[in-house]
Amino acid sequence: MLLSLVLHTYSLRYALPAAVMLGAAPTYVLAWGAWRLLSALLPARLYRELDDRFYTIYQSMVLFFFEHYSGVQVIIYGDLPKNKENMVYISNHQCTVDWIIADMLAIRQNALGHIRYVLKDGLKWLPLYGWYFSQHGGVYVKRSAKFNEKEMRHKLQAQVKTETPMYLVIFPEGTRYNPEIPKVIADSQSFAEKEGLAVLKHVLTPRVKATYVAIDAMKTYLDAIYDVTVAYEGTVDHKGQRKVAPSMTEFLCQECPRVHIYIDRLELKDIPEEQMYMRRWLHERFEIKDKLLIEFYDAKDSKRRNKFPGKGVHSKLSLKKTLPSLLFLGSLTASMLLTESGRKLYVKTWIYGTLIGCLWVSIKP
């Protein structure tokens, strides 16, 4: 009986935020779709400005749950500029929460609506979200030989042409570092050794293609590159071995007390322009990440573990940044569900929005 109650309470911790975030999706898509139609004859820049505001509202609601509801402490190292910039964000990749980390940094710069993701191609089939991420300026890419450089370059240059604010998030490893899948880690290390590159322990060997295309396509438009290294506390077992980083569900269930984020702002002039040299440069950046993570997880002095070198600042996010969005979208969704016609429209949005979205992304990248 007691165990059942504990499990039920645990499940409610993530069921509530999941229900609210997913439940608000049709409402959000309807509001965005109405604006998309109204702005069809308006300049693209005007549409993009309001689209960024819409996106800020939804992602602010998401951050209410991932910061305030989860109770996580966000510890920031290095220099996070207070002002908005056009930039490419490169980070190590361990779990789905990594996407939320980018939001956590962007909202602290008042740039949340400017986030665009480079996503693996299969995610474009996500109901409602897959289509919208593409509409918001996200880029879907295939791996290795199937990578379409021309498509990615064209989409990014089109956004530069319309002066779209750019906070482009890329995970160069191409997949997650997962200690429970040692073959992926071993293959990555073998490849590095074969290519004469440093073998990395806590990150995978990065792939340069998407990073190169992004920087090259927008080099006259970008202000900086943000090199971000993320570590989650509580991801080491009693033997000192790394565990899997928290999933979104585990994060919402308060299983991660603190997340540590190390930021290194890089100037464009310090980055090689040729792809072959950029490949070496990117690997060197991941060597730096690896050293930071070795210090975080494996430092011989236990007092130096669970933190990065240098001064870390506990960055608290004001409720004013997130609660209004939760109340707005929550009340809008509730008002729809209170009437029969609203419920029908809500269900139809899930169904037809998903079908239209899948058709759209299958035709247009």
GROMACS .gro file of C-alpha atoms in nm:
model
  365
    1MET     CA    1   0.000   0.000   0.000
    2LEU     CA    2   0.276   0.242   0.100
    3LEU     CA    3   0.485   0.148  -0.205
    4SER     CA    4   0.184   0.202  -0.429
    5LEU     CA    5   0.129   0.547  -0.277
    6VAL     CA    6   0.495   0.640  -0.325
    7LEU     CA    7   0.489   0.529  -0.690
    8HIS     CA    8   0.164   0.716  -0.750
    9THR     CA    9   0.305   1.034  -0.596
   10TYR     CA   10   0.622   0.998  -0.807
   11SER     CA   11   0.423   0.960  -1.128
   12LEU     CA   12   0.215   1.268  -1.047
   13ARG     CA   13   0.532   1.475  -1.027
   14TYR     CA   14   0.583   1.449  -1.403
   15ALA     CA   15   0.224   1.375  -1.510
   16LEU     CA   16   0.106   1.724  -1.416
   17PRO     CA   17   0.372   1.923  -1.604
   18ALA     CA   18   0.358   1.682  -1.899
   19ALA     CA   19  -0.020   1.723  -1.920
   20VAL     CA   20   0.006   2.102  -1.911
   21MET     CA   21   0.292   2.131  -2.162
   22LEU     CA   22   0.148   1.881  -2.411
   23GLY     CA   23  -0.206   1.995  -2.344
   24ALA     CA   24  -0.123   2.354  -2.438
   25ALA     CA   25   0.029   2.250  -2.773
   26PRO     CA   26  -0.296   2.260  -2.980
   27THR     CA   27  -0.389   2.597  -2.828
   28TYR     CA   28  -0.048   2.732  -2.914
   29VAL     CA   29  -0.056   2.596  -3.269
   30LEU     CA   30  -0.402   2.746  -3.328
   31ALA     CA   31  -0.286   3.089  -3.212
   32TRP     CA   32   0.032   3.065  -3.417
   33GLY     CA   33  -0.159   2.935  -3.723
   34ALA     CA   34  -0.401   3.228  -3.710
   35TRP     CA   35  -0.108   3.471  -3.705
   36ARG     CA   36   0.062   3.281  -3.990
   37LEU     CA   37  -0.243   3.326  -4.210
   38LEU     CA   38  -0.292   3.690  -4.116
   39SER     CA   39   0.073   3.769  -4.187
   40ALA     CA   40   0.082   3.598  -4.528
   41LEU     CA   41   0.080   3.932  -4.708
   42LEU     CA   42   0.308   4.107  -4.458
   43PRO     CA   43   0.688   4.131  -4.467
   44ALA     CA   44   0.860   3.812  -4.346
   45ARG     CA   45   1.043   4.008  -4.079
   46LEU     CA   46   0.716   4.118  -3.916
   47TYR     CA   47   0.588   3.760  -3.909
   48ARG     CA   48   0.915   3.641  -3.755
   49GLU     CA   49   0.907   3.903  -3.479
   50LEU     CA   50   0.567   3.792  -3.352
   51ASP     CA   51   0.651   3.426  -3.405
   52ASP     CA   52   0.949   3.477  -3.174
   53ARG     CA   53   0.715   3.629  -2.916
   54PHE     CA   54   0.479   3.330  -2.943
   55TYR     CA   55   0.772   3.094  -2.898
   56THR     CA   56   0.891   3.288  -2.594
   57ILE     CA   57   0.551   3.244  -2.429
   58TYR     CA   58   0.544   2.867  -2.480
   59GLN     CA   59   0.905   2.806  -2.381
   60SER     CA   60   0.870   3.030  -2.075
   61MET     CA   61   0.590   2.802  -1.961
   62VAL     CA   62   0.819   2.502  -2.018
   63LEU     CA   63   1.088   2.667  -1.808
   64PHE     CA   64   0.842   2.723  -1.524
   65PHE     CA   65   0.834   2.345  -1.484
   66PHE     CA   66   1.200   2.273  -1.556
   67GLU     CA   67   1.332   2.543  -1.324
   68HIS     CA   68   1.075   2.648  -1.064
   69TYR     CA   69   0.873   2.327  -1.038
   70SER     CA   70   1.177   2.097  -1.045
   71GLY     CA   71   1.363   2.312  -0.793
   72VAL     CA   72   1.693   2.260  -0.976
   73GLN     CA   73   1.980   2.497  -0.901
   74VAL     CA   74   2.142   2.640  -1.214
   75ILE     CA   75   2.514   2.707  -1.163
   76ILE     CA   76   2.677   2.915  -1.437
   77TYR     CA   77   3.053   2.944  -1.496
   78GLY     CA   78   3.227   3.174  -1.740
   79ASP     CA   79   3.076   3.479  -1.908
   80LEU     CA   80   2.717   3.477  -2.027
   81PRO     CA   81   2.662   3.810  -2.205
   82LYS     CA   82   2.360   4.002  -2.080
   83ASN     CA   83   2.276   4.131  -2.425
   84LYS     CA   84   2.124   3.938  -2.716
   85GLU     CA   85   2.362   3.823  -2.986
   86ASN     CA   86   2.343   3.636  -3.313
   87MET     CA   87   2.535   3.322  -3.233
   88VAL     CA   88   2.588   2.949  -3.277
   89TYR     CA   89   2.566   2.743  -2.958
   90ILE     CA   90   2.768   2.420  -2.951
   91SER     CA   91   2.739   2.181  -2.658
   92ASN     CA   92   2.802   1.828  -2.540
   93HIS     CA   93   2.494   1.604  -2.559
   94GLN     CA   94   2.384   1.358  -2.291
   95CYS     CA   95   2.003   1.368  -2.268
   96THR     CA   96   1.685   1.541  -2.385
   97VAL     CA   97   1.720   1.797  -2.103
   98ASP     CA   98   2.015   1.942  -2.297
   99TRP     CA   99   1.760   2.118  -2.520
  100ILE     CA  100   1.612   2.285  -2.211
  101ILE     CA  101   1.957   2.401  -2.096
  102ALA     CA  102   1.979   2.618  -2.409
  103ASP     CA  103   1.643   2.771  -2.310
  104MET     CA  104   1.774   2.837  -1.958
  105LEU     CA  105   2.063   3.041  -2.095
  106ALA     CA  106   1.861   3.219  -2.365
  107ILE     CA  107   1.593   3.345  -2.125
  108ARG     CA  108   1.866   3.501  -1.911
  109GLN     CA  109   1.965   3.705  -2.218
  110ASN     CA  110   1.605   3.788  -2.314
  111ALA     CA  111   1.665   3.585  -2.629
  112LEU     CA  112   1.438   3.284  -2.571
  113GLY     CA  113   1.231   3.341  -2.884
  114HIS     CA  114   1.544   3.345  -3.099
  115ILE     CA  115   1.635   2.980  -3.038
  116ARG     CA  116   1.647   2.763  -3.352
  117TYR     CA  117   1.764   2.404  -3.333
  118VAL     CA  118   1.963   2.180  -3.563
  119LEU     CA  119   1.772   1.854  -3.515
  120LYS     CA  120   1.811   1.500  -3.638
  121ASP     CA  121   1.578   1.431  -3.928
  122GLY     CA  122   1.352   1.178  -3.752
  123LEU     CA  123   1.223   1.442  -3.507
  124LYS     CA  124   1.036   1.621  -3.783
  125TRP     CA  125   0.758   1.360  -3.750
  126LEU     CA  126   0.674   1.461  -3.393
  127PRO     CA  127   0.302   1.552  -3.376
  128LEU     CA  128   0.260   1.932  -3.402
  129TYR     CA  129   0.607   2.005  -3.264
  130GLY     CA  130   0.803   1.864  -3.558
  131TRP     CA  131   0.634   2.090  -3.810
  132TYR     CA  132   0.645   2.395  -3.588
  133PHE     CA  133   1.016   2.367  -3.508
  134SER     CA  134   1.081   2.377  -3.882
  135GLN     CA  135   0.852   2.679  -3.925
  136HIS     CA  136   1.032   2.855  -3.642
  137GLY     CA  137   1.362   2.827  -3.827
  138GLY     CA  138   1.489   2.490  -3.710
  139VAL     CA  139   1.694   2.276  -3.947
  140TYR     CA  140   1.652   1.899  -3.980
  141VAL     CA  141   1.963   1.713  -4.086
  142LYS     CA  142   2.051   1.355  -4.173
  143ARG     CA  143   2.371   1.193  -4.060
  144SER     CA  144   2.691   1.113  -4.247
  145ALA     CA  145   2.660   1.058  -4.621
  146LYS     CA  146   2.291   1.160  -4.624
  147PHE     CA  147   2.369   1.505  -4.481
  148ASN     CA  148   2.232   1.768  -4.722
  149GLU     CA  149   2.465   2.066  -4.695
  150LYS     CA  150   2.286   2.262  -4.967
  151GLU     CA  151   1.948   2.247  -4.788
  152MET     CA  152   2.089   2.357  -4.455
  153ARG     CA  153   2.293   2.638  -4.610
  154HIS     CA  154   1.993   2.764  -4.808
  155LYS     CA  155   1.765   2.774  -4.503
  156LEU     CA  156   2.019   2.957  -4.287
  157GLN     CA  157   2.105   3.210  -4.557
  158ALA     CA  158   1.734   3.279  -4.612
  159GLN     CA  159   1.704   3.364  -4.244
  160VAL     CA  160   2.009   3.588  -4.258
  161LYS     CA  161   1.851   3.768  -4.553
  162THR     CA  162   1.539   3.848  -4.346
  163GLU     CA  163   1.762   3.947  -4.050
  164THR     CA  164   1.616   3.674  -3.831
  165PRO     CA  165   1.771   3.686  -3.480
  166MET     CA  166   1.981   3.371  -3.447
  167TYR     CA  167   2.047   3.154  -3.143
  168LEU     CA  168   2.129   2.835  -3.331
  169VAL     CA  169   2.174   2.528  -3.110
  170ILE     CA  170   2.394   2.243  -3.237
  171PHE     CA  171   2.511   1.922  -3.069
  172PRO     CA  172   2.815   1.825  -3.280
  173GLU     CA  173   2.845   1.474  -3.134
  174GLY     CA  174   2.540   1.379  -3.341
  175THR     CA  175   2.401   1.150  -3.071
  176ARG     CA  176   2.394   1.129  -2.692
  177TYR     CA  177   2.680   1.018  -2.471
  178ASN     CA  178   2.521   0.726  -2.288
  179PRO     CA  179   2.733   0.511  -2.050
  180GLU     CA  180   2.479   0.230  -2.090
  181ILE     CA  181   2.565   0.202  -2.460
  182PRO     CA  182   2.943   0.145  -2.440
  183LYS     CA  183   2.966   0.042  -2.807
  184VAL     CA  184   2.884   0.395  -2.924
  185ILE     CA  185   3.153   0.537  -2.695
  186ALA     CA  186   3.408   0.272  -2.800
  187ASP     CA  187   3.336   0.329  -3.172
  188SER     CA  188   3.378   0.704  -3.124
  189GLN     CA  189   3.710   0.655  -2.948
  190SER     CA  190   3.832   0.410  -3.212
  191PHE     CA  191   3.746   0.658  -3.487
  192ALA     CA  192   3.938   0.935  -3.310
  193GLU     CA  193   4.241   0.711  -3.267
  194LYS     CA  194   4.228   0.606  -3.632
  195GLU     CA  195   4.213   0.970  -3.744
  196GLY     CA  196   4.502   1.073  -3.521
  197LEU     CA  197   4.278   1.276  -3.289
  198ALA     CA  198   4.283   1.282  -2.910
  199VAL     CA  199   4.070   1.006  -2.758
  200LEU     CA  200   3.795   1.155  -2.541
  201LYS     CA  201   3.653   1.002  -2.224
  202HIS     CA  202   3.338   1.195  -2.126
  203VAL     CA  203   3.225   1.319  -2.468
  204LEU     CA  204   3.202   1.166  -2.814
  205THR     CA  205   3.417   1.263  -3.110
  206PRO     CA  206   3.238   1.566  -3.266
  207ARG     CA  207   3.125   1.578  -3.629
  208VAL     CA  208   3.208   1.900  -3.804
  209LYS     CA  209   2.962   1.920  -4.097
  210ALA     CA  210   2.664   2.098  -3.937
  211THR     CA  211   2.886   2.329  -3.734
  212TYR     CA  212   3.092   2.419  -4.041
  213VAL     CA  213   2.787   2.491  -4.259
  214ALA     CA  214   2.620   2.699  -3.988
  215ILE     CA  215   2.925   2.916  -3.923
  216ASP     CA  216   3.021   2.946  -4.290
  217ALA     CA  217   2.666   3.031  -4.406
  218MET     CA  218   2.623   3.304  -4.143
  219LYS     CA  219   2.981   3.424  -4.084
  220THR     CA  220   2.904   3.786  -4.176
  221TYR     CA  221   2.594   3.784  -3.953
  222LEU     CA  222   2.714   3.614  -3.635
  223ASP     CA  223   2.848   3.797  -3.332
  224ALA     CA  224   3.001   3.498  -3.153
  225ILE     CA  225   3.011   3.124  -3.091
  226TYR     CA  226   2.906   2.995  -2.749
  227ASP     CA  227   3.094   2.683  -2.646
  228VAL     CA  228   2.880   2.531  -2.369
  229THR     CA  229   2.968   2.237  -2.145
  230VAL     CA  230   2.692   2.085  -1.930
  231ALA     CA  231   2.715   1.846  -1.633
  232TYR     CA  232   2.432   1.712  -1.418
  233GLU     CA  233   2.491   1.639  -1.051
  234GLY     CA  234   2.387   1.296  -0.931
  235THR     CA  235   2.509   1.114  -1.242
  236VAL     CA  236   2.786   0.913  -1.073
  237ASP     CA  237   2.722   0.580  -0.898
  238HIS     CA  238   2.873   0.461  -0.567
  239LYS     CA  239   3.170   0.318  -0.758
  240GLY     CA  240   3.249   0.653  -0.914
  241GLN     CA  241   3.125   0.548  -1.261
  242ARG     CA  242   2.913   0.777  -1.474
  243LYS     CA  243   2.543   0.704  -1.495
  244VAL     CA  244   2.296   0.808  -1.762
  245ALA     CA  245   2.206   1.177  -1.745
  246PRO     CA  246   1.848   1.250  -1.634
  247SER     CA  247   1.561   1.220  -1.878
  248MET     CA  248   1.301   1.496  -1.886
  249THR     CA  249   1.077   1.281  -1.665
  250GLU     CA  250   1.352   1.227  -1.407
  251PHE     CA  251   1.446   1.594  -1.416
  252LEU     CA  252   1.086   1.697  -1.344
  253CYS     CA  253   1.079   1.444  -1.060
  254GLN     CA  254   1.358   1.643  -0.895
  255GLU     CA  255   1.627   1.378  -0.943
  256CYS     CA  256   1.887   1.637  -1.044
  257PRO     CA  257   1.967   1.882  -0.761
  258ARG     CA  258   2.201   2.103  -0.964
  259VAL     CA  259   2.300   2.152  -1.326
  260HIS     CA  260   2.640   2.306  -1.399
  261ILE     CA  261   2.688   2.509  -1.718
  262TYR     CA  262   3.029   2.631  -1.835
  263ILE     CA  263   3.021   2.898  -2.107
  264ASP     CA  264   3.309   3.008  -2.326
  265ARG     CA  265   3.228   3.292  -2.566
  266LEU     CA  266   3.444   3.268  -2.879
  267GLU     CA  267   3.516   3.533  -3.140
  268LEU     CA  268   3.458   3.445  -3.507
  269LYS     CA  269   3.806   3.570  -3.599
  270ASP     CA  270   3.960   3.292  -3.388
  271ILE     CA  271   3.781   3.013  -3.576
  272PRO     CA  272   3.932   2.859  -3.894
  273GLU     CA  273   3.728   2.909  -4.211
  274GLU     CA  274   3.839   2.597  -4.397
  275GLN     CA  275   3.643   2.283  -4.308
  276MET     CA  276   3.951   2.063  -4.258
  277TYR     CA  277   4.099   2.313  -4.012
  278MET     CA  278   3.766   2.373  -3.843
  279ARG     CA  279   3.740   1.999  -3.785
  280ARG     CA  280   4.064   2.007  -3.587
  281TRP     CA  281   3.953   2.322  -3.404
  282LEU     CA  282   3.618   2.162  -3.307
  283HIS     CA  283   3.792   1.853  -3.175
  284GLU     CA  284   4.022   2.073  -2.968
  285ARG     CA  285   3.716   2.245  -2.821
  286PHE     CA  286   3.579   1.902  -2.723
  287GLU     CA  287   3.915   1.816  -2.568
  288ILE     CA  288   3.862   2.120  -2.344
  289LYS     CA  289   3.511   1.997  -2.261
  290ASP     CA  290   3.652   1.655  -2.179
  291LYS     CA  291   3.907   1.803  -1.938
  292LEU     CA  292   3.632   2.004  -1.767
  293LEU     CA  293   3.420   1.690  -1.728
  294ILE     CA  294   3.715   1.482  -1.604
  295GLU     CA  295   3.762   1.746  -1.335
  296PHE     CA  296   3.388   1.738  -1.258
  297TYR     CA  297   3.354   1.360  -1.235
  298ASP     CA  298   3.702   1.221  -1.166
  299ALA     CA  299   3.902   1.477  -0.966
  300LYS     CA  300   4.121   1.298  -0.710
  301ASP     CA  301   4.032   1.557  -0.450
  302SER     CA  302   3.664   1.491  -0.368
  303LYS     CA  303   3.615   1.860  -0.282
  304ARG     CA  304   3.682   1.948  -0.646
  305ARG     CA  305   3.423   1.707  -0.784
  306ASN     CA  306   3.069   1.810  -0.886
  307LYS     CA  307   3.185   2.151  -0.998
  308PHE     CA  308   3.381   2.308  -1.280
  309PRO     CA  309   3.704   2.503  -1.227
  310GLY     CA  310   3.657   2.871  -1.155
  311LYS     CA  311   3.377   3.062  -0.990
  312GLY     CA  312   3.026   2.926  -1.030
  313VAL     CA  313   2.726   3.156  -0.981
  314HIS     CA  314   2.389   3.024  -0.866
  315SER     CA  315   2.160   3.190  -1.120
  316LYS     CA  316   1.800   3.221  -1.002
  317LEU     CA  317   1.527   3.283  -1.258
  318SER     CA  318   1.249   3.519  -1.154
  319LEU     CA  319   0.894   3.382  -1.151
  320LYS     CA  320   0.798   3.692  -1.346
  321LYS     CA  321   0.976   3.537  -1.644
  322THR     CA  322   0.773   3.214  -1.647
  323LEU     CA  323   0.453   3.222  -1.440
  324PRO     CA  324   0.259   3.470  -1.660
  325SER     CA  325   0.309   3.242  -1.962
  326LEU     CA  326   0.186   2.940  -1.766
  327LEU     CA  327  -0.126   3.127  -1.652
  328PHE     CA  328  -0.194   3.266  -2.001
  329LEU     CA  329  -0.161   2.939  -2.193
  330GLY     CA  330  -0.325   2.738  -1.915
  331SER     CA  331  -0.631   2.963  -1.901
  332LEU     CA  332  -0.655   2.977  -2.282
  333THR     CA  333  -0.647   2.597  -2.304
  334ALA     CA  334  -0.895   2.556  -2.019
  335SER     CA  335  -1.138   2.799  -2.184
  336MET     CA  336  -1.127   2.590  -2.502
  337LEU     CA  337  -1.193   2.266  -2.317
  338LEU     CA  338  -1.491   2.408  -2.126
  339THR     CA  339  -1.714   2.422  -2.435
  340GLU     CA  340  -1.817   2.143  -2.669
  341SER     CA  341  -1.717   2.338  -2.979
  342GLY     CA  342  -1.383   2.420  -2.817
  343ARG     CA  343  -1.317   2.055  -2.737
  344LYS     CA  344  -1.396   1.954  -3.095
  345LEU     CA  345  -1.160   2.220  -3.230
  346TYR     CA  346  -0.894   2.108  -2.982
  347VAL     CA  347  -0.913   1.744  -3.095
  348LYS     CA  348  -0.922   1.839  -3.463
  349THR     CA  349  -0.610   2.051  -3.414
  350TRP     CA  350  -0.422   1.751  -3.274
  351ILE     CA  351  -0.537   1.526  -3.559
  352TYR     CA  352  -0.533   1.754  -3.863
  353GLY     CA  353  -0.242   1.963  -3.738
  354THR     CA  354  -0.034   1.646  -3.711
  355LEU     CA  355  -0.139   1.522  -4.056
  356ILE     CA  356  -0.078   1.858  -4.225
  357GLY     CA  357   0.254   1.894  -4.044
  358CYS     CA  358   0.375   1.550  -4.152
  359LEU     CA  359   0.271   1.622  -4.511
  360TRP     CA  360   0.448   1.959  -4.503
  361VAL     CA  361   0.781   1.832  -4.368
  362SER     CA  362   0.777   1.542  -4.613
  363ILE     CA  363   0.757   1.790  -4.902
  364LYS     CA  364   0.954   2.085  -4.771
  365PRO     CA  365   1.259   2.068  -4.538
   0.00000   0.00000   0.00000
